[in-house]
Structure formats: structure tokens, C-alpha cells
Short mmCIF file of C-alpha atoms in Angstrom, two decimals:
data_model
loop_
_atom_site.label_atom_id
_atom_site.label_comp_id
_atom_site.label_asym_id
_atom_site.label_seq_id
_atom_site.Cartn_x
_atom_site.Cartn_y
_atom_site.Cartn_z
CA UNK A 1 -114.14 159.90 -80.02
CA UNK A 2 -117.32 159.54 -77.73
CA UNK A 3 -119.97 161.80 -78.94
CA UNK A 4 -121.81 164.00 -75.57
CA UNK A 5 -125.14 165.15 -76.75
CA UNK A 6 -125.65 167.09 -79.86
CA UNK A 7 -122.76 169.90 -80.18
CA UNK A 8 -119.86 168.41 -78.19
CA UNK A 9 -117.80 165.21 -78.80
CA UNK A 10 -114.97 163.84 -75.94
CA UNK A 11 -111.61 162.03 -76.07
CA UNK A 12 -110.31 160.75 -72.90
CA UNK A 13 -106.74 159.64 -72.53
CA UNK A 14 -104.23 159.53 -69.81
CA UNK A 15 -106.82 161.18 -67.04
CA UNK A 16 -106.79 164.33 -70.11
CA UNK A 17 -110.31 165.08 -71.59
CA UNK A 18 -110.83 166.75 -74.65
CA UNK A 19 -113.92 168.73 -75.14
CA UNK A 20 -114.38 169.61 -78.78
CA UNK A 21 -117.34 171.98 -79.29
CA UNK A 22 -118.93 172.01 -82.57
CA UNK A 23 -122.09 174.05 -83.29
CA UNK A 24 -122.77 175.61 -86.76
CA UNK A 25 -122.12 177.90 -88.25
CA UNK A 26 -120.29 179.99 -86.41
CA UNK A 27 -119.81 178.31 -83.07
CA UNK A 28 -122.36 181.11 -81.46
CA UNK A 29 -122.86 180.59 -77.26
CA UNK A 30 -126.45 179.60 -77.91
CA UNK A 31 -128.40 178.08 -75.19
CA UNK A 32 -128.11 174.30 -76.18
CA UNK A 33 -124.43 174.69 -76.18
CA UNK A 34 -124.36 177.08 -73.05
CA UNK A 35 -126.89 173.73 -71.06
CA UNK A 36 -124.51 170.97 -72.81
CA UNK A 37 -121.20 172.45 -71.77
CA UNK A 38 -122.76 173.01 -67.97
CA UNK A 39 -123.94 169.61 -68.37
CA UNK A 40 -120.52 167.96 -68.99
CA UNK A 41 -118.79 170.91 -66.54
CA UNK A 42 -120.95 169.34 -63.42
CA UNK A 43 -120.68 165.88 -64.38
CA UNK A 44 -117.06 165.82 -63.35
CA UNK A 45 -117.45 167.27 -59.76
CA UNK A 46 -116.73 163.98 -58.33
CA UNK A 47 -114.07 162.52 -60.93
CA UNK A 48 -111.13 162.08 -59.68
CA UNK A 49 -109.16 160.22 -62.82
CA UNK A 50 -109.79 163.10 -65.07
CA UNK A 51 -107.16 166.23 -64.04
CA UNK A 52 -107.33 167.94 -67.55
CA UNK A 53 -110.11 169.16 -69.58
CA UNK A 54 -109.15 170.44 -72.64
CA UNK A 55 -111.76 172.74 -74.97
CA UNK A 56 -110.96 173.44 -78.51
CA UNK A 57 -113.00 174.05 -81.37
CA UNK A 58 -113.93 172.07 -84.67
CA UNK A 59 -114.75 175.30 -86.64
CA UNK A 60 -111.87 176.60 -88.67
CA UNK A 61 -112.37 180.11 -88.32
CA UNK A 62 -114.28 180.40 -84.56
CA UNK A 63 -113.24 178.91 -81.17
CA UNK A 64 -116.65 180.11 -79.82
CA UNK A 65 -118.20 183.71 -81.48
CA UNK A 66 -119.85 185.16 -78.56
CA UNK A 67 -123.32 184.80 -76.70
CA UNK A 68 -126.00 184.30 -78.60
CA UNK A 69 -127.70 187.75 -79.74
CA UNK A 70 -131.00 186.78 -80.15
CA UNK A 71 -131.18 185.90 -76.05
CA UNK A 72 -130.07 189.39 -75.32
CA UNK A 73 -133.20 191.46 -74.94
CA UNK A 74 -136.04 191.82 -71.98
CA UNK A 75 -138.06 188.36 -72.53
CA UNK A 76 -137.68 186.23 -69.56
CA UNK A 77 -136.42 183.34 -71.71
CA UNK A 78 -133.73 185.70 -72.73
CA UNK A 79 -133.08 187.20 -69.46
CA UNK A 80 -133.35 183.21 -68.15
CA UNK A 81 -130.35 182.46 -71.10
CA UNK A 82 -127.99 185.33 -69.92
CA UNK A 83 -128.22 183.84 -66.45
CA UNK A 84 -127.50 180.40 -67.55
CA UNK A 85 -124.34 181.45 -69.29
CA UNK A 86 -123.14 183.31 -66.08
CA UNK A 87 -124.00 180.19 -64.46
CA UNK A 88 -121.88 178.37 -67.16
CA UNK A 89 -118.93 180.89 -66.78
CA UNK A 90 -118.77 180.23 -62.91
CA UNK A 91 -118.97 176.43 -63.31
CA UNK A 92 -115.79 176.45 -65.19
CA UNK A 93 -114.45 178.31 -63.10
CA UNK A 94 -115.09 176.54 -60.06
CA UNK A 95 -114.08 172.88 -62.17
CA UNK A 96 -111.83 171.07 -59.79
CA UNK A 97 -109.71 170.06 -62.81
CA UNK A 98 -107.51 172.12 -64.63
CA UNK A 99 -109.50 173.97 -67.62
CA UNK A 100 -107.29 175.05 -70.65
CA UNK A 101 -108.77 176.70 -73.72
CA UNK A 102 -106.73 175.58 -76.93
CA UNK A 103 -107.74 178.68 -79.46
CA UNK A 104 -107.04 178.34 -83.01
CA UNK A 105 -109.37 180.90 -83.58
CA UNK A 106 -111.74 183.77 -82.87
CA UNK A 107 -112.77 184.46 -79.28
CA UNK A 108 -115.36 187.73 -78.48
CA UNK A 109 -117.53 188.58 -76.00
CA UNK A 110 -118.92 185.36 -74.16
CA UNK A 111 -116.14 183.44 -76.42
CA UNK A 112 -113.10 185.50 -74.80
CA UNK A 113 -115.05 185.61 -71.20
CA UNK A 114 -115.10 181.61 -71.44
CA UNK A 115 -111.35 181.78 -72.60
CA UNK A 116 -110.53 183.69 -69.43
CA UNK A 117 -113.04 181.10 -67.00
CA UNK A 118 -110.44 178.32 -67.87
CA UNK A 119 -107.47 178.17 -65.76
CA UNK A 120 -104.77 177.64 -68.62
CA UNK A 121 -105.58 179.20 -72.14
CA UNK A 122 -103.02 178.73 -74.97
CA UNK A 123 -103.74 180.93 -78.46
CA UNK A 124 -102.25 180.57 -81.94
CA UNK A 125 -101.13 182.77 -84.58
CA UNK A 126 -105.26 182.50 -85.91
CA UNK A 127 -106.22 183.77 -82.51
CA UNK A 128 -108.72 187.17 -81.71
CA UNK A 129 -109.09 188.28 -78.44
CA UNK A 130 -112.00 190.77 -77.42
CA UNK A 131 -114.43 192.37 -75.58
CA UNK A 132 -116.88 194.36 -78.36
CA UNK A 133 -120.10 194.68 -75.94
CA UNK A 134 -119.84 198.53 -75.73
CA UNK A 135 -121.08 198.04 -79.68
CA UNK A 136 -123.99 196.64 -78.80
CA UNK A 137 -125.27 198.40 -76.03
CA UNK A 138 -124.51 196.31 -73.56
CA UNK A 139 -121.45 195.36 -70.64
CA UNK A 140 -120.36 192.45 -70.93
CA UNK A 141 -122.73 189.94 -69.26
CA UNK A 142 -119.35 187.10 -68.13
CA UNK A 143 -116.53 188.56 -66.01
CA UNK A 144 -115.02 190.04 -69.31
CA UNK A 145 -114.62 193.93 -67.69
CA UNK A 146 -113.73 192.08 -63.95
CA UNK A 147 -111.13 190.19 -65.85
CA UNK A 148 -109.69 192.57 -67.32
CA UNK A 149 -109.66 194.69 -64.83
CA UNK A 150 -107.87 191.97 -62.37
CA UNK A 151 -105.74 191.23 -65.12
CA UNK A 152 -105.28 194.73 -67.19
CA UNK A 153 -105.09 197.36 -64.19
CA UNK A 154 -107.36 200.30 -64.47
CA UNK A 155 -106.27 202.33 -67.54
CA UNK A 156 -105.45 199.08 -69.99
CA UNK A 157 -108.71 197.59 -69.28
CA UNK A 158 -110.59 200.71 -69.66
CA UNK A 159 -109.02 201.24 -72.94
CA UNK A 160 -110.04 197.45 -74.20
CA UNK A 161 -113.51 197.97 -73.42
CA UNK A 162 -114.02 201.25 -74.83
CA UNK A 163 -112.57 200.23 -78.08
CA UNK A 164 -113.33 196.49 -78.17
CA UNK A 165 -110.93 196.15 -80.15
CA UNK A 166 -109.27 192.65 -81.51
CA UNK A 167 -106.02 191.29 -79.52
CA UNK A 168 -104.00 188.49 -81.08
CA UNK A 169 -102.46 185.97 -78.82
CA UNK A 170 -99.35 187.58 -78.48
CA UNK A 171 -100.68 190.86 -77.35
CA UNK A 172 -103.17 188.80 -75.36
CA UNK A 173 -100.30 186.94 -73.53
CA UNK A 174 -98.77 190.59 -72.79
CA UNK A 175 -101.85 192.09 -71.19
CA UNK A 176 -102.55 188.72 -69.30
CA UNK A 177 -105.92 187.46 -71.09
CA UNK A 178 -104.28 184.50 -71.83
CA UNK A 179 -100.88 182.01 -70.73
CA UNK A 180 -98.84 182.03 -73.63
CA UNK A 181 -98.51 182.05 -77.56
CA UNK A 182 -97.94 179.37 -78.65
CA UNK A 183 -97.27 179.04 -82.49
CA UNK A 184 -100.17 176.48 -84.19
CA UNK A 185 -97.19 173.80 -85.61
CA UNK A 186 -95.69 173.81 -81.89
CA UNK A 187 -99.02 173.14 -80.16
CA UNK A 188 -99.06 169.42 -79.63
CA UNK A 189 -95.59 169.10 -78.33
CA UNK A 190 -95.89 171.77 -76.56
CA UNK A 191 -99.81 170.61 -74.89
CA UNK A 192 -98.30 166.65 -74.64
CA UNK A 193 -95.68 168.12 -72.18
CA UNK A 194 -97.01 170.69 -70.26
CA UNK A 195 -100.80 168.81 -69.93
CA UNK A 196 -98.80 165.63 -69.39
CA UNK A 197 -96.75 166.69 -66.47
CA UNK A 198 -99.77 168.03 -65.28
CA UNK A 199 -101.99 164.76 -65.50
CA UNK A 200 -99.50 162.61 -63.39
CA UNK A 201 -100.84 164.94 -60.05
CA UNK A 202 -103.56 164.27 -58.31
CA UNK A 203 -106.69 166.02 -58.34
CA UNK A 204 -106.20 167.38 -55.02
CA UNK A 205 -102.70 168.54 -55.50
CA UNK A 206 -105.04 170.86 -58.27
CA UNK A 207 -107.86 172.12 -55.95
CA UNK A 208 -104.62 172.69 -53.04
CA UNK A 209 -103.17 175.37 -55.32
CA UNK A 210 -106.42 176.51 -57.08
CA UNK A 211 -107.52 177.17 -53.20
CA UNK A 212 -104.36 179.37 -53.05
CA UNK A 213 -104.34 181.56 -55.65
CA UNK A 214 -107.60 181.91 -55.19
CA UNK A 215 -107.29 183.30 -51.72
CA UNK A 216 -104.51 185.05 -52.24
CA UNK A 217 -105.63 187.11 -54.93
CA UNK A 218 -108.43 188.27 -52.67
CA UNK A 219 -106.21 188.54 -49.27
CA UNK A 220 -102.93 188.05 -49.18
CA UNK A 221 -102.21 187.18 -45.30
CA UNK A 222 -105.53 184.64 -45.93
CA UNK A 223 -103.93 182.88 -48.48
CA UNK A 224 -100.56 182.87 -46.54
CA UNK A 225 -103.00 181.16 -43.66
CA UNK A 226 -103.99 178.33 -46.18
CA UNK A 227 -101.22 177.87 -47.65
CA UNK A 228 -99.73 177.07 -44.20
CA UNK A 229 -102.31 174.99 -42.92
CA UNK A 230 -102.21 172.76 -46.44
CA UNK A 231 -98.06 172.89 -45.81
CA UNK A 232 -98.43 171.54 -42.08
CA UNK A 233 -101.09 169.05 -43.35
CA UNK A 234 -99.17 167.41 -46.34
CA UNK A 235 -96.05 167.19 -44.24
CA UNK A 236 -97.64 164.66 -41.86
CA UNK A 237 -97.96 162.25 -44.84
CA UNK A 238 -96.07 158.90 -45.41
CA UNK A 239 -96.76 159.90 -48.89
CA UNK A 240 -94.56 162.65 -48.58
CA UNK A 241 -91.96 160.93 -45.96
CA UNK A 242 -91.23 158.39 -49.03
CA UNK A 243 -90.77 161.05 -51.79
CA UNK A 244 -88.46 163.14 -49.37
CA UNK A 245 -86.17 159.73 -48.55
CA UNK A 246 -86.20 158.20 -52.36
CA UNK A 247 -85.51 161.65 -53.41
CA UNK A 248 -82.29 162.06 -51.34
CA UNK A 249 -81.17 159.00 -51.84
CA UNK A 250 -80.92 159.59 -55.49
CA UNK A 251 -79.01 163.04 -55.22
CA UNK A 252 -81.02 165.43 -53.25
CA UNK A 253 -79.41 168.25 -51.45
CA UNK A 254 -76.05 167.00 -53.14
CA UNK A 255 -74.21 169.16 -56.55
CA UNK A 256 -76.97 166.80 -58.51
CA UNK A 257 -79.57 169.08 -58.01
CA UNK A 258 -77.72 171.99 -59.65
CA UNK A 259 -78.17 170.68 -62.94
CA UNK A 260 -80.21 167.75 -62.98
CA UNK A 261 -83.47 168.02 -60.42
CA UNK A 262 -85.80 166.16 -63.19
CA UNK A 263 -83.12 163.87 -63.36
CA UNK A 264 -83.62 162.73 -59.70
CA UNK A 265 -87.40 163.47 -59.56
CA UNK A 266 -87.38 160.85 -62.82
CA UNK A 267 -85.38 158.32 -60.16
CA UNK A 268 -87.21 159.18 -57.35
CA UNK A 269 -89.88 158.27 -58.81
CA UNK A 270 -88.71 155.13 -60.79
CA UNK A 271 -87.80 154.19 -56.85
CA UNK A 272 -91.51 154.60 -55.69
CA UNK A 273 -93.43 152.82 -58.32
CA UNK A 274 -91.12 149.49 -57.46
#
């Protein structure tokens, strides 16, 4: 495992990073950790081998606590750290790789906000889930109330940042704040094959549907529009003519498909890599 700076260390297999983040005690979104993550976030903009990055946490107890409280207050060095960490929540967000958040562990405030940046986020039986910053006088300062609002509807997100109260992952999955449960002794089979169909794409078979959803949850006719134009696009491909005539020929549009469509996508693409 290649060590990145001081707080984060990187595995990289099969075009699948893995980001573990590691900053005692409590895995608090302090500054360093908030410049080493943006760091690492904007040195993949032009990487095209990696389609997976992967963040989990080293700390037993924590995935990450929540923003640093000693940077919120009125000192421009604060008020300069609160801005860095909304910068560091829209970098994730606009990775062109897939992000997934592997929690084991505690996630509030900034911890749950940077949960909900990553595209994919998959939470254990040890998960927490929440948005406290009503506590401390404060909104919360990363997309947490937009989120759940988007996510929630009006009433359930109201309710969650009122109370700021503790989800765990299954109630999280419910209301949306995260993919799935996904119990802790099931999590590497259960990462190797959904992250591992997901690393055989390309990187801009990612940004295509990223570029969708995207638009579509903003305007629905707009992201009709693009998804159109990326249809029309793709189709004129001799990429795609060869997947379309390998996959008929190995029981496309015949009874095959019914109950075996991996089958011939396996053979399809057994064909193409002769």
C-alpha cells in the first residue's frame, strides 16, 4: 500500500483505488485532511485507468467524525477552512470516476455530507448516519440539508435536521442517504462484484451517465435531450457495431436471452477480446 502524504494511504488494483483515510484520533475533517483528500480528488481529473475510488476508514469506531470544530468560528483562517471543505465536497462530487464510501463506522455532519458527495455509499451494521449541526448553532456548512432535502422530501428531511438524530444503515438506505446495507461479513464479495463489473467500463461510459442523472434531476426534458444526443452519438461507433453482431451471434434476440443475458454478454465478449 502506497502511502499519499501524511493521513491517507492508496491501493490500486484492477483500475479500483482505495483511499484509506487515517487521522487520529477520531478521524475529525481537519484542514490537512480536508487539503490532502482535494489533493488526491484533483489529481485524477485526467486518469483514465482508474474508474473506482474507494474511501474507507482505518479507525475502528469513525469513518470520518465531522468538520473540524475549532475552524468553525469568525477568523478568516476558519472562515478560509469551511470554504475549503465545500470546495472538497464539490470536488468529489464532480470526480469523473465513480466515488463509493465503504462505512464501517460513524458518519456526522461533514462525515455524512462527504458520505452523500460520493456517488455509491455502502454502510454496515457499525454504521451512524447524521446531521447534528442544529446542536451547535450552525446549518450544515456541505449539502447535508440540500441532500436531504433532494433525497428525504420536505417533511422527512425537516424532521432529520431538527432532531439530528443518528440513522443506521438500514434506515439510511430507506430514506435514501445511502445505496444499500450491506452486512460487514458480506462486504468484500459483495464490493469485488459490484466494483468489479463496474471497473471493466470505461471512464466515459461513467461521466455519459453521471451527465444524465445529473441533468435529469434538474430538468427532465434536458436530460431526455442528452441522453439522446449521447444515444445517436454511440450508435455511430464500430465499437458498438461489433458488440451488437458478436452479441447476436451468440444468442441475442433468440429464447437465450430469457434466462441467460450474462451468459451471452460473457461470450460476446470472449468473441471480442480474440
Amino acid at each position: 500500500m502506497r502511502h499519499y502524504r501524511d493521513k491517507l494511504s492508496f491501493n490500486n488494483q484492477n483500475g479500483i483505488a482505495t483511499v484509506a483515510i487515517n487521522n487520529p484520533p477520531v478521524n475529525v475533517l481537519t484542514i490537512n485532511l480536508i487539503n490532502e483528500i482535494n489533493e488526491y480528488v484533483l489529481s485524477l481529473k485526467d486518469d483514465r485507468e482508474t474508474k473506482v475510488v474507494v474511501f474507507k476508514s482505518l479507525h475502528e469506531t469513525f469513518f470520518l467524525a465531522h468538520l473540524d470544530l475549532n475552524v468553525i468560528n469568525g477568523t478568516q483562517g476558519g472562515q478560509a477552512a469551511s470554504i475549503e471543505f465545500n470546495h472538497m465536497i464539490m470536488n468529489i462530487k464532480a470526480m469523473k470516476q465513480v466515488s463509493v464510501a465503504l462505512v464501517d463506522g460513524v458518519a456526522r455532519g461533514g462525515g455524512n455530507e462527504f458520505v452523500m458527495a460520493c456517488d455509491l455509499a455502502y454502510g454496515t451494521e457499525n454504521a451512524a448516519f447524521a446531521q447534528p449541526e442544529v446542536h451547535v448553532n450552525i446549518p450544515t456548512g456541505g449539502q447535508g440539508a440540500v441532500q436531504f432535502a433532494r433525497r428525504m422530501g420536505k417533511n422527512k428531511a425537516l424532521q432529520a435536521l431538527l432532531l439530528g438524530n443518528d440513522f443506521t444503515a438500514q434506515q439510511a438506505e430507506n430514506l435514501n442517504i445511502i445505496t444499500q446495507f450491506v452486512p460487514k461479513a458480506e462486504m468484500d464479495n459483495f464490493l469485488a462484484m459490484t466494483l468489479g463489473v463496474i471497473s471493466t467500463l470505461e471512464v466515459r461510459d461513467i461521466v455519459m451517465y453521471k451527465e444524465i442523472i445529473a441533468t435529469s434531476i434538474k430538468d427532465e426534458d434536458a436530460g431526455a435531450e442528452l441522453e439522446l444526443r449521447y444515444f445517436l452519438e454511440r450508435a455511430k461507433e464500430q465499437k458498438t457495431a461489433a458488440i451488437i453482431s458478436a452479441f447476436l451471434k451468440h444468442g441475442g434476440q433468440t429464447e437465450r436471452e430469457a434466462k441467460d443475458i450474462q451468459g451471452i454478454f460473457v461470450d460476446t465478449a470472449a468473441e471480442l477480446s480474440k
